[in-house]
């Protein structure tokens, strides 16, 4: 989830050895169009992907080989234009302008082609070698939007590749085009043109998109209805609470069974283990220490901690992929505004629910140093996945001791959710005074 | 009228964006510029921010930002 060696590839910041590659590729595009997914497919790395804007702040590098050539791929943070505003856009701009000989792959969301071309024109005006990659074609098709890439390609006079990062469609073609583009001494037809005026760019984009995009009735109406419901005055806040409670209830009730299984397994192995240790000649006192001390305690901890953690975390990731985090941030923004903090802090706070470490790392997306520091300090106030099992144990010991079955798990989920709500309130309160 | 006061679900055309240079530039990057269509979609339970559809994408603007955008109700799309 955070910045691990496997997620950013070899050396994140060392640019010195970049000269040893035959082809250099810059992946750029608007936020949340799936650049990191394309990057992962090209390089086989596992950069964290997420369904919210501004997830990548640092650039990530990776390599692959294609027909004997070594290719260096740089995944740039998403930006809307090259007129920079925030730190991640500054990073992207510098990389795009510095790399003169690189192949620029501009990743677009098929559903938002017209808007994404805005950035494309700016990059094409400053770099000779560009390839347009129309991503998320499957998602767009679900919304009834289809892009005619052949027509688009002939209008732009450029290679246009449609990809679907979910099943890897189009990636091989992208690799071929990158190689071809790097070899040829070609210049795209927008190179050197004046593309500074945003209004002109959008008009040009609209002209080009006309006829390229076909729309049929899709799921847009239904999605809008869902969004209206979960952000409405009456249902918005109760929905968030119920969602949280449902997650906890699922975690608590589903972890009971594997917990018992693990615990009885560890207990059953206790005596054979003790016998085995005695058998190989270890003194009885030491055996007792090892088996009834260390082994038993470790067994308890594993059987209590492991099941809730391994159930909650995948559920939380699923919520993240469904795009729930931005909706929660949308609903809660006013509270954070009142506390004079950045609206993005809500995102890092929610990330902290999954893992505080990931939440703190995620605070990179906040621009102002003061607001970033507040987000980092207050992040640990929301308990994370690793602390839930302890909380659940405490709750079942002290609050729901007299209940059993459904009532017990339901009540525990209620109390845990209230606990989380209070921790959110404390986060807001301390943010206000920081 | 101010974008803040626009009714949800109706289509509007952007007339002008106030002259605060930084914000104007930011808005034009996002596609909010004279002549473009903008549709308020839904509002947060606390009254702001409001989500708008601009050029096919949904974005949320806080009140002070939507205050600086003037719109008029549109019957058909501008050319």
Short mmCIF file of C-alpha atoms in Angstrom, two decimals:
data_model
loop_
_atom_site.label_atom_id
_atom_site.label_comp_id
_atom_site.label_asym_id
_atom_site.label_seq_id
_atom_site.Cartn_x
_atom_site.Cartn_y
_atom_site.Cartn_z
CA UNK A 1 0.00 0.00 0.00
CA UNK A 2 2.80 2.44 0.75
CA UNK A 3 6.21 3.00 -0.72
CA UNK A 4 7.86 -0.38 -0.59
CA UNK A 5 10.81 -1.57 -2.63
CA UNK A 6 8.55 -3.79 -4.70
CA UNK A 7 6.03 -1.04 -5.30
CA UNK A 8 8.35 1.59 -6.72
CA UNK A 9 10.88 -0.59 -8.43
CA UNK A 10 14.61 -0.12 -8.18
CA UNK A 11 16.09 3.17 -6.98
CA UNK A 12 13.33 5.71 -6.72
CA UNK A 13 15.36 8.86 -6.96
CA UNK A 14 18.68 8.01 -8.59
CA UNK A 15 18.67 9.37 -12.07
CA UNK A 16 22.33 8.66 -12.74
CA UNK A 17 21.96 5.26 -14.39
CA UNK A 18 19.12 6.30 -16.68
CA UNK A 19 21.49 6.60 -19.63
CA UNK A 20 21.95 2.86 -20.02
CA UNK A 21 18.56 2.31 -21.58
CA UNK A 22 17.70 2.16 -25.27
CA UNK A 23 14.27 3.71 -24.88
CA UNK A 24 12.88 6.02 -22.23
CA UNK A 25 9.15 6.27 -21.74
CA UNK A 26 7.20 8.86 -19.74
CA UNK A 27 3.71 7.87 -18.67
CA UNK A 28 1.59 10.96 -18.12
CA UNK A 29 -2.08 11.87 -18.00
CA UNK A 30 -4.88 13.33 -15.92
CA UNK A 31 -5.35 12.06 -12.35
CA UNK A 32 -7.25 8.80 -11.89
CA UNK A 33 -7.05 7.51 -15.48
CA UNK A 34 -5.14 4.35 -14.58
CA UNK A 35 -1.54 5.36 -15.31
CA UNK A 36 -0.25 3.18 -12.51
CA UNK A 37 -2.19 0.18 -13.81
CA UNK A 38 -0.66 0.63 -17.26
CA UNK A 39 2.73 1.05 -15.61
CA UNK A 40 2.29 -2.20 -13.66
CA UNK A 41 1.29 -4.08 -16.79
CA UNK A 42 4.26 -2.75 -18.77
CA UNK A 43 6.85 -3.42 -16.11
CA UNK A 44 5.35 -6.26 -14.07
CA UNK A 45 5.82 -4.26 -10.86
CA UNK A 46 3.21 -3.79 -8.16
CA UNK A 47 2.86 -0.07 -7.69
CA UNK A 48 -0.14 0.62 -5.44
CA UNK A 49 -3.19 1.56 -7.47
CA UNK A 50 -6.24 3.24 -6.02
CA UNK A 51 -9.49 4.73 -7.16
CA UNK A 52 -8.82 8.31 -6.11
CA UNK A 53 -7.02 11.27 -7.59
CA UNK A 54 -3.48 12.17 -6.61
CA UNK A 55 -2.39 8.78 -5.34
CA UNK A 56 1.03 8.99 -7.00
CA UNK A 57 3.12 11.95 -5.86
CA UNK A 58 6.64 10.68 -6.41
CA UNK A 59 7.61 9.28 -9.78
CA UNK A 60 8.06 5.54 -9.96
CA UNK A 61 10.44 3.84 -12.37
CA UNK A 62 10.43 0.38 -13.85
CA UNK A 63 11.96 -1.47 -16.77
CA UNK A 64 11.10 -4.11 -19.35
CA UNK A 65 12.71 -5.62 -22.40
CA UNK A 66 11.10 -5.66 -25.79
CA UNK A 67 12.72 -7.29 -28.85
CA UNK A 68 16.17 -6.98 -27.29
CA UNK A 69 15.81 -3.38 -26.21
CA UNK A 70 15.87 -2.21 -22.62
CA UNK A 71 13.08 0.21 -21.85
CA UNK A 72 12.88 2.52 -18.83
CA UNK A 73 9.35 3.55 -17.87
CA UNK A 74 8.63 6.51 -15.58
CA UNK A 75 5.18 6.76 -14.03
CA UNK A 76 4.45 10.45 -13.48
CA UNK A 77 1.92 11.90 -11.06
CA UNK A 78 -1.37 12.84 -12.69
CA UNK A 79 -1.91 16.45 -13.68
CA UNK A 80 -4.60 18.42 -15.46
CA UNK A 81 -2.25 20.73 -17.31
CA UNK A 82 1.35 21.87 -17.48
CA UNK A 83 0.51 25.25 -15.90
CA UNK A 84 1.56 23.93 -12.54
CA UNK A 85 -0.31 24.42 -9.31
CA UNK A 86 0.63 21.68 -6.89
CA UNK A 87 3.75 19.74 -6.01
CA UNK A 88 2.78 16.59 -7.92
CA UNK A 89 2.06 18.60 -11.08
CA UNK A 90 5.42 20.32 -10.74
CA UNK A 91 7.11 16.90 -10.69
CA UNK A 92 5.23 15.81 -13.79
CA UNK A 93 5.96 19.03 -15.66
CA UNK A 94 9.68 18.91 -14.99
CA UNK A 95 9.95 15.30 -16.17
CA UNK A 96 8.00 15.99 -19.34
CA UNK A 97 10.03 19.05 -20.29
CA UNK A 98 13.43 17.61 -19.40
CA UNK A 99 13.18 14.33 -21.29
CA UNK A 100 13.58 15.48 -24.87
CA UNK A 101 14.17 12.13 -26.49
CA UNK A 102 11.72 10.17 -24.42
CA UNK A 103 8.57 8.63 -25.84
CA UNK A 104 5.62 10.29 -24.12
CA UNK A 105 2.72 7.96 -23.57
CA UNK A 106 -0.31 10.00 -22.58
CA UNK A 107 -2.89 7.89 -20.83
CA UNK A 108 -6.52 8.95 -21.24
CA UNK A 109 -9.77 7.84 -19.70
CA UNK A 110 -11.95 6.68 -22.61
CA UNK A 111 -15.00 8.19 -20.94
CA UNK A 112 -13.32 11.59 -20.54
CA UNK A 113 -11.40 11.78 -23.79
CA UNK A 114 -12.26 15.38 -24.64
CA UNK A 115 -11.10 16.68 -21.26
CA UNK A 116 -7.96 14.53 -21.31
CA UNK A 117 -6.92 15.84 -24.74
CA UNK A 118 -6.37 19.23 -23.07
CA UNK A 119 -3.19 17.92 -21.45
CA UNK A 120 -2.33 15.89 -24.53
CA UNK A 121 -2.09 19.02 -26.70
CA UNK A 122 0.21 20.73 -24.22
CA UNK A 123 2.55 17.77 -24.13
CA UNK A 124 2.43 17.21 -27.89
CA UNK A 125 3.34 20.86 -28.48
CA UNK A 126 6.55 20.41 -26.48
CA UNK A 127 7.61 16.84 -27.25
CA UNK A 128 8.22 15.25 -30.62
CA UNK A 129 7.35 11.67 -29.80
CA UNK A 130 3.91 11.09 -28.38
CA UNK A 131 1.58 8.12 -28.22
CA UNK A 132 -2.00 8.36 -27.06
CA UNK A 133 -3.21 5.49 -24.90
CA UNK A 134 -6.98 5.32 -24.40
CA UNK A 135 -7.42 3.40 -21.16
CA UNK A 136 -10.41 2.15 -19.15
CA UNK A 137 -12.23 1.17 -22.32
CA UNK A 138 -14.19 -1.49 -20.44
CA UNK A 139 -15.44 1.01 -17.85
CA UNK A 140 -16.42 3.47 -20.59
CA UNK A 141 -18.28 0.71 -22.45
CA UNK A 142 -20.28 0.05 -19.28
CA UNK A 143 -21.27 3.71 -19.34
CA UNK A 144 -22.24 3.38 -23.00
CA UNK A 145 -19.25 5.32 -24.35
CA UNK A 146 -17.24 3.94 -27.26
CA UNK A 147 -14.14 5.51 -28.79
CA UNK A 148 -13.26 5.04 -32.47
CA UNK A 149 -9.48 4.83 -32.09
CA UNK A 150 -8.82 4.39 -35.83
CA UNK A 151 -10.58 7.65 -36.65
CA UNK A 152 -8.91 9.39 -33.72
CA UNK A 153 -5.54 8.09 -34.87
CA UNK A 154 -5.99 9.41 -38.40
CA UNK A 155 -7.22 12.80 -37.14
CA UNK A 156 -4.30 13.24 -34.78
CA UNK A 157 -1.88 11.56 -37.20
CA UNK A 158 -0.50 9.56 -34.28
CA UNK A 159 -0.55 6.04 -32.93
CA UNK A 160 -3.60 5.64 -30.69
CA UNK A 161 -3.85 2.45 -28.66
CA UNK A 162 -6.88 1.41 -26.74
CA UNK A 163 -6.08 -0.53 -23.60
CA UNK A 164 -7.96 -2.15 -20.80
CA UNK A 165 -5.60 -2.40 -17.86
CA UNK A 166 -7.87 -4.84 -16.03
CA UNK A 167 -7.27 -7.72 -18.45
CA UNK A 168 -4.10 -6.45 -20.09
CA UNK A 169 -5.69 -5.90 -23.50
CA UNK A 170 -3.64 -3.69 -25.81
CA UNK A 171 -0.45 -3.72 -23.73
CA UNK A 172 1.54 -5.74 -26.28
CA UNK A 173 0.50 -3.31 -29.00
CA UNK A 174 1.52 -0.42 -26.79
CA UNK A 175 4.98 -1.97 -26.40
CA UNK A 176 5.26 -2.39 -30.18
CA UNK A 177 4.24 1.21 -30.83
CA UNK A 178 6.66 2.50 -28.21
CA UNK A 179 9.50 0.68 -29.95
CA UNK A 180 8.46 1.92 -33.40
CA UNK A 181 8.01 5.47 -32.16
CA UNK A 182 11.42 5.50 -30.50
CA UNK A 183 13.12 4.30 -33.69
CA UNK A 184 11.57 6.66 -36.18
CA UNK A 185 12.66 10.23 -36.55
CA UNK A 186 9.14 11.52 -36.53
CA UNK A 187 7.62 14.64 -35.13
CA UNK A 188 3.98 14.84 -34.23
CA UNK A 189 1.98 17.45 -36.08
CA UNK A 190 1.29 19.57 -32.99
CA UNK A 191 4.97 19.98 -32.11
CA UNK A 192 5.99 23.60 -31.78
CA UNK A 193 2.46 24.93 -32.08
CA UNK A 194 1.25 27.52 -29.63
CA UNK A 195 -0.97 25.65 -27.21
CA UNK A 196 -0.91 28.09 -24.32
CA UNK A 197 -4.55 29.17 -24.48
CA UNK A 198 -6.75 26.77 -22.53
CA UNK A 199 -9.95 27.80 -24.34
CA UNK A 200 -8.41 27.09 -27.74
CA UNK A 201 -7.20 23.70 -26.54
CA UNK A 202 -10.62 22.67 -25.32
CA UNK A 203 -12.25 23.82 -28.57
CA UNK A 204 -9.72 21.86 -30.59
CA UNK A 205 -10.36 18.82 -28.40
CA UNK A 206 -14.11 19.14 -28.91
CA UNK A 207 -13.65 19.34 -32.68
CA UNK A 208 -11.48 16.23 -32.70
CA UNK A 209 -13.77 14.25 -30.41
CA UNK A 210 -16.81 15.03 -32.55
CA UNK A 211 -17.70 11.77 -34.27
CA UNK A 212 -14.97 9.80 -32.53
CA UNK A 213 -17.09 9.13 -29.46
CA UNK A 214 -20.40 7.32 -29.63
CA UNK A 215 -22.75 7.33 -26.67
CA UNK A 216 -25.53 4.92 -25.95
CA UNK A 217 -27.66 4.68 -22.85
CA UNK A 218 -25.53 3.34 -20.04
CA UNK A 219 -25.32 3.11 -16.29
CA UNK A 220 -24.78 6.84 -15.85
CA UNK A 221 -28.31 7.55 -14.64
CA UNK A 222 -28.20 4.72 -12.14
CA UNK A 223 -24.80 5.77 -10.79
CA UNK A 224 -26.01 9.33 -10.41
CA UNK A 225 -28.98 8.08 -8.39
CA UNK A 226 -26.69 6.09 -6.10
CA UNK A 227 -24.38 9.08 -5.65
CA UNK A 228 -27.35 11.34 -4.89
CA UNK A 229 -28.58 8.88 -2.29
CA UNK A 230 -25.29 8.42 -0.45
CA UNK A 231 -24.66 12.16 -0.37
CA UNK A 232 -28.22 13.22 0.51
CA UNK A 233 -29.11 15.12 3.67
CA UNK A 234 -31.27 12.34 5.07
CA UNK A 235 -29.28 9.26 4.07
CA UNK A 236 -25.71 10.53 3.64
CA UNK A 237 -24.51 10.37 7.22
CA UNK A 238 -26.60 7.34 8.33
CA UNK A 239 -25.36 5.52 5.25
CA UNK A 240 -21.73 6.12 6.18
CA UNK A 241 -22.39 4.92 9.74
CA UNK A 242 -24.28 1.81 8.59
CA UNK A 243 -21.57 1.01 6.07
CA UNK A 244 -18.94 1.18 8.81
CA UNK A 245 -21.08 -0.93 11.11
CA UNK A 246 -21.73 -3.51 8.41
CA UNK A 247 -17.99 -3.80 7.74
CA UNK A 248 -17.32 -4.36 11.44
CA UNK A 249 -20.19 -6.77 11.88
CA UNK A 250 -18.95 -8.82 8.94
CA UNK A 251 -15.43 -8.78 10.37
CA UNK A 252 -16.48 -9.73 13.90
CA UNK A 253 -18.97 -12.45 13.04
CA UNK A 254 -16.87 -13.95 10.27
CA UNK A 255 -13.72 -14.04 12.36
CA UNK A 256 -15.34 -16.00 15.24
CA UNK A 257 -15.16 -19.31 13.44
CA UNK A 258 -11.53 -19.23 12.20
CA UNK A 259 -10.56 -17.84 15.61
CA UNK A 260 -11.98 -20.87 17.40
CA UNK A 261 -10.49 -23.20 14.82
CA UNK A 262 -7.01 -21.72 15.22
CA UNK A 263 -7.27 -21.65 18.99
CA UNK A 264 -8.32 -25.31 19.26
CA UNK A 265 -5.62 -26.28 16.78
CA UNK A 266 -2.94 -24.58 18.87
CA UNK A 267 -4.30 -26.19 22.06
CA UNK A 268 -4.36 -29.63 20.51
CA UNK A 269 -0.74 -29.30 19.38
CA UNK A 270 0.37 -28.19 22.84
CA UNK A 271 0.85 -31.62 24.46
CA UNK A 272 2.48 -33.35 21.46
CA UNK A 273 4.85 -30.37 21.21
CA UNK A 274 5.68 -30.64 24.94
CA UNK A 275 6.27 -34.37 24.59
CA UNK A 276 8.48 -33.84 21.55
CA UNK A 277 10.65 -31.26 23.33
CA UNK A 278 11.03 -33.57 26.36
CA UNK A 279 11.87 -36.41 24.00
CA UNK A 280 14.84 -34.63 22.44
CA UNK A 281 16.31 -34.09 25.89
CA UNK A 282 15.46 -30.54 26.80
CA UNK A 283 15.09 -30.01 30.61
CA UNK A 284 11.47 -30.06 31.86
CA UNK A 285 11.64 -26.53 33.30
CA UNK A 286 12.76 -25.09 29.94
CA UNK A 287 10.10 -27.09 28.09
CA UNK A 288 7.39 -25.65 30.33
CA UNK A 289 8.67 -22.15 29.68
CA UNK A 290 8.70 -22.75 25.93
CA UNK A 291 5.36 -24.53 25.62
CA UNK A 292 3.09 -23.17 28.35
CA UNK A 293 4.67 -19.71 28.24
CA UNK A 294 5.85 -18.65 24.81
CA UNK A 295 3.96 -21.10 22.58
CA UNK A 296 0.62 -20.67 24.34
CA UNK A 297 0.73 -16.86 24.33
CA UNK A 298 1.79 -16.70 20.70
CA UNK A 299 -1.02 -19.12 19.87
CA UNK A 300 -3.55 -16.93 21.68
CA UNK A 301 -2.37 -13.79 19.93
CA UNK A 302 -2.38 -15.35 16.48
CA UNK A 303 -5.85 -16.85 16.89
CA UNK A 304 -7.29 -13.56 18.18
CA UNK A 305 -5.47 -11.13 15.88
CA UNK A 306 -5.10 -12.89 12.57
CA UNK A 307 -8.75 -13.60 11.54
CA UNK A 308 -10.17 -10.06 12.03
CA UNK A 309 -7.16 -8.50 10.32
CA UNK A 310 -7.27 -10.81 7.34
CA UNK A 311 -11.01 -10.21 6.92
CA UNK A 312 -11.18 -6.45 7.44
CA UNK A 313 -8.30 -5.51 5.20
CA UNK A 314 -9.63 -7.07 1.95
CA UNK A 315 -13.07 -5.59 2.71
CA UNK A 316 -11.51 -2.17 3.18
CA UNK A 317 -9.57 -2.49 -0.09
CA UNK A 318 -12.83 -3.40 -1.82
CA UNK A 319 -14.42 -0.22 -0.45
CA UNK A 320 -11.45 1.77 -1.72
CA UNK A 321 -11.80 0.27 -5.20
CA UNK A 322 -15.53 0.99 -5.26
CA UNK A 323 -14.65 4.67 -4.90
CA UNK A 324 -16.23 5.09 -1.46
CA UNK A 325 -13.34 7.15 -0.07
CA UNK A 326 -13.91 10.21 -2.31
CA UNK A 327 -17.65 10.13 -1.44
CA UNK A 328 -16.87 10.09 2.27
CA UNK A 329 -14.42 12.97 1.76
CA UNK A 330 -17.17 14.82 -0.13
CA UNK A 331 -19.66 14.31 2.69
CA UNK A 332 -17.20 15.29 5.42
CA UNK A 333 -15.46 18.20 3.67
CA UNK A 334 -17.37 20.90 5.52
CA UNK A 335 -16.18 19.58 8.90
CA UNK A 336 -12.56 19.66 7.80
CA UNK A 337 -13.03 23.12 6.33
CA UNK A 338 -14.35 24.36 9.69
CA UNK A 339 -11.20 22.98 11.32
CA UNK A 340 -9.03 24.89 8.81
CA UNK A 341 -7.49 21.74 7.42
CA UNK A 342 -7.18 20.35 3.92
CA UNK A 343 -10.16 18.43 2.51
CA UNK A 344 -7.76 15.69 1.46
CA UNK A 345 -7.14 14.95 5.14
CA UNK A 346 -10.37 12.96 5.11
CA UNK A 347 -8.83 10.62 2.54
CA UNK A 348 -5.72 10.04 4.64
CA UNK A 349 -7.87 9.57 7.74
CA UNK A 350 -9.89 6.86 5.98
CA UNK A 351 -6.67 5.27 4.74
CA UNK A 352 -5.59 5.22 8.39
CA UNK A 353 -8.56 3.01 9.16
CA UNK A 354 -6.93 0.37 6.97
CA UNK A 355 -3.40 1.01 8.18
CA UNK A 356 -2.00 4.07 9.96
CA UNK A 357 1.33 3.69 8.19
CA UNK A 358 -0.41 3.87 4.83
CA UNK A 359 -2.39 6.88 6.06
CA UNK A 360 0.75 8.74 7.08
CA UNK A 361 2.46 7.93 3.78
CA UNK A 362 -0.72 8.98 1.98
CA UNK A 363 -0.46 12.45 3.55
CA UNK A 364 2.01 13.24 0.73
CA UNK A 365 -0.98 14.30 -1.35
CA UNK A 366 -1.51 17.38 0.86
CA UNK A 367 0.32 20.45 -0.44
CA UNK A 368 0.57 22.85 2.47
CA UNK A 369 3.25 21.73 4.96
CA UNK A 370 1.16 22.83 7.95
CA UNK A 371 -1.93 20.91 6.84
CA UNK A 372 0.20 17.91 5.96
CA UNK A 373 1.73 17.87 9.43
CA UNK A 374 -1.71 18.05 11.04
CA UNK A 375 -2.88 15.13 8.91
CA UNK A 376 0.16 13.09 9.93
CA UNK A 377 -0.09 13.85 13.64
CA UNK A 378 -3.81 13.19 13.88
CA UNK A 379 -3.69 10.07 11.72
CA UNK A 380 -2.94 7.70 14.57
CA UNK A 381 -6.01 8.94 16.48
CA UNK A 382 -8.14 6.72 14.26
CA UNK A 383 -7.46 3.11 15.20
CA UNK A 384 -6.24 0.95 12.34
CA UNK A 385 -6.76 -2.62 11.27
CA UNK A 386 -3.96 -3.80 13.55
CA UNK A 387 -5.68 -2.40 16.64
CA UNK A 388 -9.19 -3.68 15.87
CA UNK A 389 -8.69 -7.22 17.24
CA UNK A 390 -7.63 -5.77 20.62
CA UNK A 391 -10.63 -3.44 20.61
CA UNK A 392 -12.97 -6.25 19.61
CA UNK A 393 -11.61 -8.44 22.41
CA UNK A 394 -12.02 -5.66 24.97
CA UNK A 395 -15.54 -4.93 23.76
CA UNK A 396 -16.60 -8.57 23.93
CA UNK A 397 -15.06 -8.92 27.41
CA UNK A 398 -16.48 -5.79 29.02
CA UNK A 399 -19.57 -4.70 27.05
CA UNK A 400 -21.28 -7.69 25.48
CA UNK A 401 -20.37 -10.43 27.96
CA UNK A 402 -24.02 -11.37 28.64
CA UNK A 403 -24.99 -11.80 24.97
CA UNK A 404 -24.34 -14.52 22.44
CA UNK A 405 -24.77 -15.23 18.74
CA UNK A 406 -26.11 -12.50 16.50
CA UNK A 407 -26.87 -10.09 19.35
CA UNK A 408 -23.28 -10.21 20.54
CA UNK A 409 -21.69 -9.54 17.15
CA UNK A 410 -24.27 -6.87 16.30
CA UNK A 411 -23.75 -5.07 19.59
CA UNK A 412 -19.95 -5.30 19.28
CA UNK A 413 -20.15 -3.82 15.77
CA UNK A 414 -22.35 -0.99 17.11
CA UNK A 415 -19.95 -0.16 19.93
CA UNK A 416 -16.90 -0.38 17.68
CA UNK A 417 -18.52 1.96 15.12
CA UNK A 418 -19.39 4.46 17.85
CA UNK A 419 -15.81 4.21 18.99
CA UNK A 420 -14.59 5.03 15.47
CA UNK A 421 -17.02 7.96 15.22
CA UNK A 422 -15.66 9.34 18.49
CA UNK A 423 -12.12 8.94 17.21
CA UNK A 424 -13.08 10.91 14.08
CA UNK A 425 -14.53 13.63 16.31
CA UNK A 426 -11.33 13.70 18.33
CA UNK A 427 -9.34 13.94 15.08
CA UNK A 428 -11.43 16.96 14.06
CA UNK A 429 -11.15 18.53 17.49
CA UNK A 430 -7.39 18.18 17.69
CA UNK A 431 -7.02 19.37 14.07
CA UNK A 432 -8.97 22.47 15.07
CA UNK A 433 -6.52 23.33 17.86
CA UNK A 434 -3.32 22.41 16.04
CA UNK B 1 -26.22 34.23 -11.35
CA UNK B 2 -23.60 32.65 -9.14
CA UNK B 3 -22.87 28.98 -9.72
CA UNK B 4 -23.47 28.43 -6.00
CA UNK B 5 -27.15 29.30 -6.44
CA UNK B 6 -27.68 27.11 -9.52
CA UNK B 7 -30.33 24.41 -9.19
CA UNK B 8 -29.30 20.77 -9.03
CA UNK B 9 -29.83 18.71 -12.16
CA UNK B 10 -30.16 21.70 -14.54
CA UNK B 11 -27.69 22.58 -17.29
CA UNK B 12 -25.90 25.93 -17.12
CA UNK B 13 -23.48 27.79 -19.35
CA UNK B 14 -20.45 29.48 -17.83
CA UNK B 15 -20.54 33.26 -18.47
CA UNK B 16 -17.41 34.36 -16.70
CA UNK B 17 -14.92 33.38 -14.06
CA UNK B 18 -13.76 36.08 -11.64
CA UNK B 19 -10.36 37.55 -12.26
CA UNK B 20 -8.39 35.94 -9.44
CA UNK B 21 -5.60 34.77 -11.70
CA UNK B 22 -4.52 31.55 -9.99
CA UNK B 23 -8.03 30.21 -9.62
CA UNK B 24 -9.01 31.20 -13.15
CA UNK B 25 -6.12 29.20 -14.52
CA UNK B 26 -6.95 26.22 -12.34
CA UNK B 27 -10.58 26.35 -13.43
CA UNK B 28 -9.67 26.46 -17.11
CA UNK B 29 -7.48 23.38 -16.62
CA UNK B 30 -10.51 21.61 -15.25
CA UNK B 31 -12.62 22.75 -18.19
CA UNK B 32 -14.50 25.52 -16.39
CA UNK B 33 -14.30 28.40 -18.86
CA UNK B 34 -16.58 30.72 -20.78
CA UNK B 35 -19.08 28.88 -22.94
CA UNK B 36 -18.70 25.44 -21.36
CA UNK B 37 -21.67 23.57 -19.97
CA UNK B 38 -21.77 22.83 -16.26
CA UNK B 39 -24.39 20.78 -14.40
CA UNK B 40 -24.72 20.79 -10.59
CA UNK B 41 -25.35 17.15 -9.62
CA UNK B 42 -25.55 16.74 -5.86
CA UNK B 43 -24.68 18.48 -2.64
CA UNK B 44 -22.95 17.26 0.52
CA UNK B 45 -25.20 16.69 3.58
CA UNK B 46 -23.58 19.69 5.28
CA UNK B 47 -24.57 22.07 2.44
CA UNK B 48 -21.21 22.19 0.67
CA UNK B 49 -19.24 21.23 -1.36
CA UNK B 50 -21.37 20.61 -4.44
CA UNK B 51 -20.50 18.13 -7.18
CA UNK B 52 -20.62 19.41 -10.75
CA UNK B 53 -20.38 17.68 -14.08
CA UNK B 54 -17.96 19.42 -16.42
CA UNK B 55 -16.88 17.86 -19.74
CA UNK B 56 -18.05 14.44 -18.61
CA UNK B 57 -16.21 14.36 -15.29
CA UNK B 58 -17.62 14.97 -11.83
CA UNK B 59 -15.80 17.46 -9.57
CA UNK B 60 -16.65 19.04 -6.26
CA UNK B 61 -16.27 22.75 -5.58
CA UNK B 62 -16.46 24.51 -2.23
CA UNK B 63 -18.75 27.49 -1.85
CA UNK B 64 -16.06 30.17 -2.08
CA UNK B 65 -14.87 28.68 -5.38
CA UNK B 66 -18.30 28.30 -6.96
CA UNK B 67 -19.07 31.89 -5.87
CA UNK B 68 -16.46 33.19 -8.29
CA UNK B 69 -18.15 31.58 -11.30
CA UNK B 70 -21.08 33.26 -13.02
CA UNK B 71 -23.46 31.10 -15.05
CA UNK B 72 -26.71 31.40 -16.93
CA UNK B 73 -29.30 28.76 -17.58
CA UNK B 74 -28.82 27.12 -20.97
CA UNK B 75 -31.42 25.62 -23.23
CA UNK B 76 -28.96 24.27 -25.71
CA UNK B 77 -25.23 23.80 -25.84
CA UNK B 78 -23.03 26.68 -26.99
CA UNK B 79 -21.02 26.43 -30.18
#
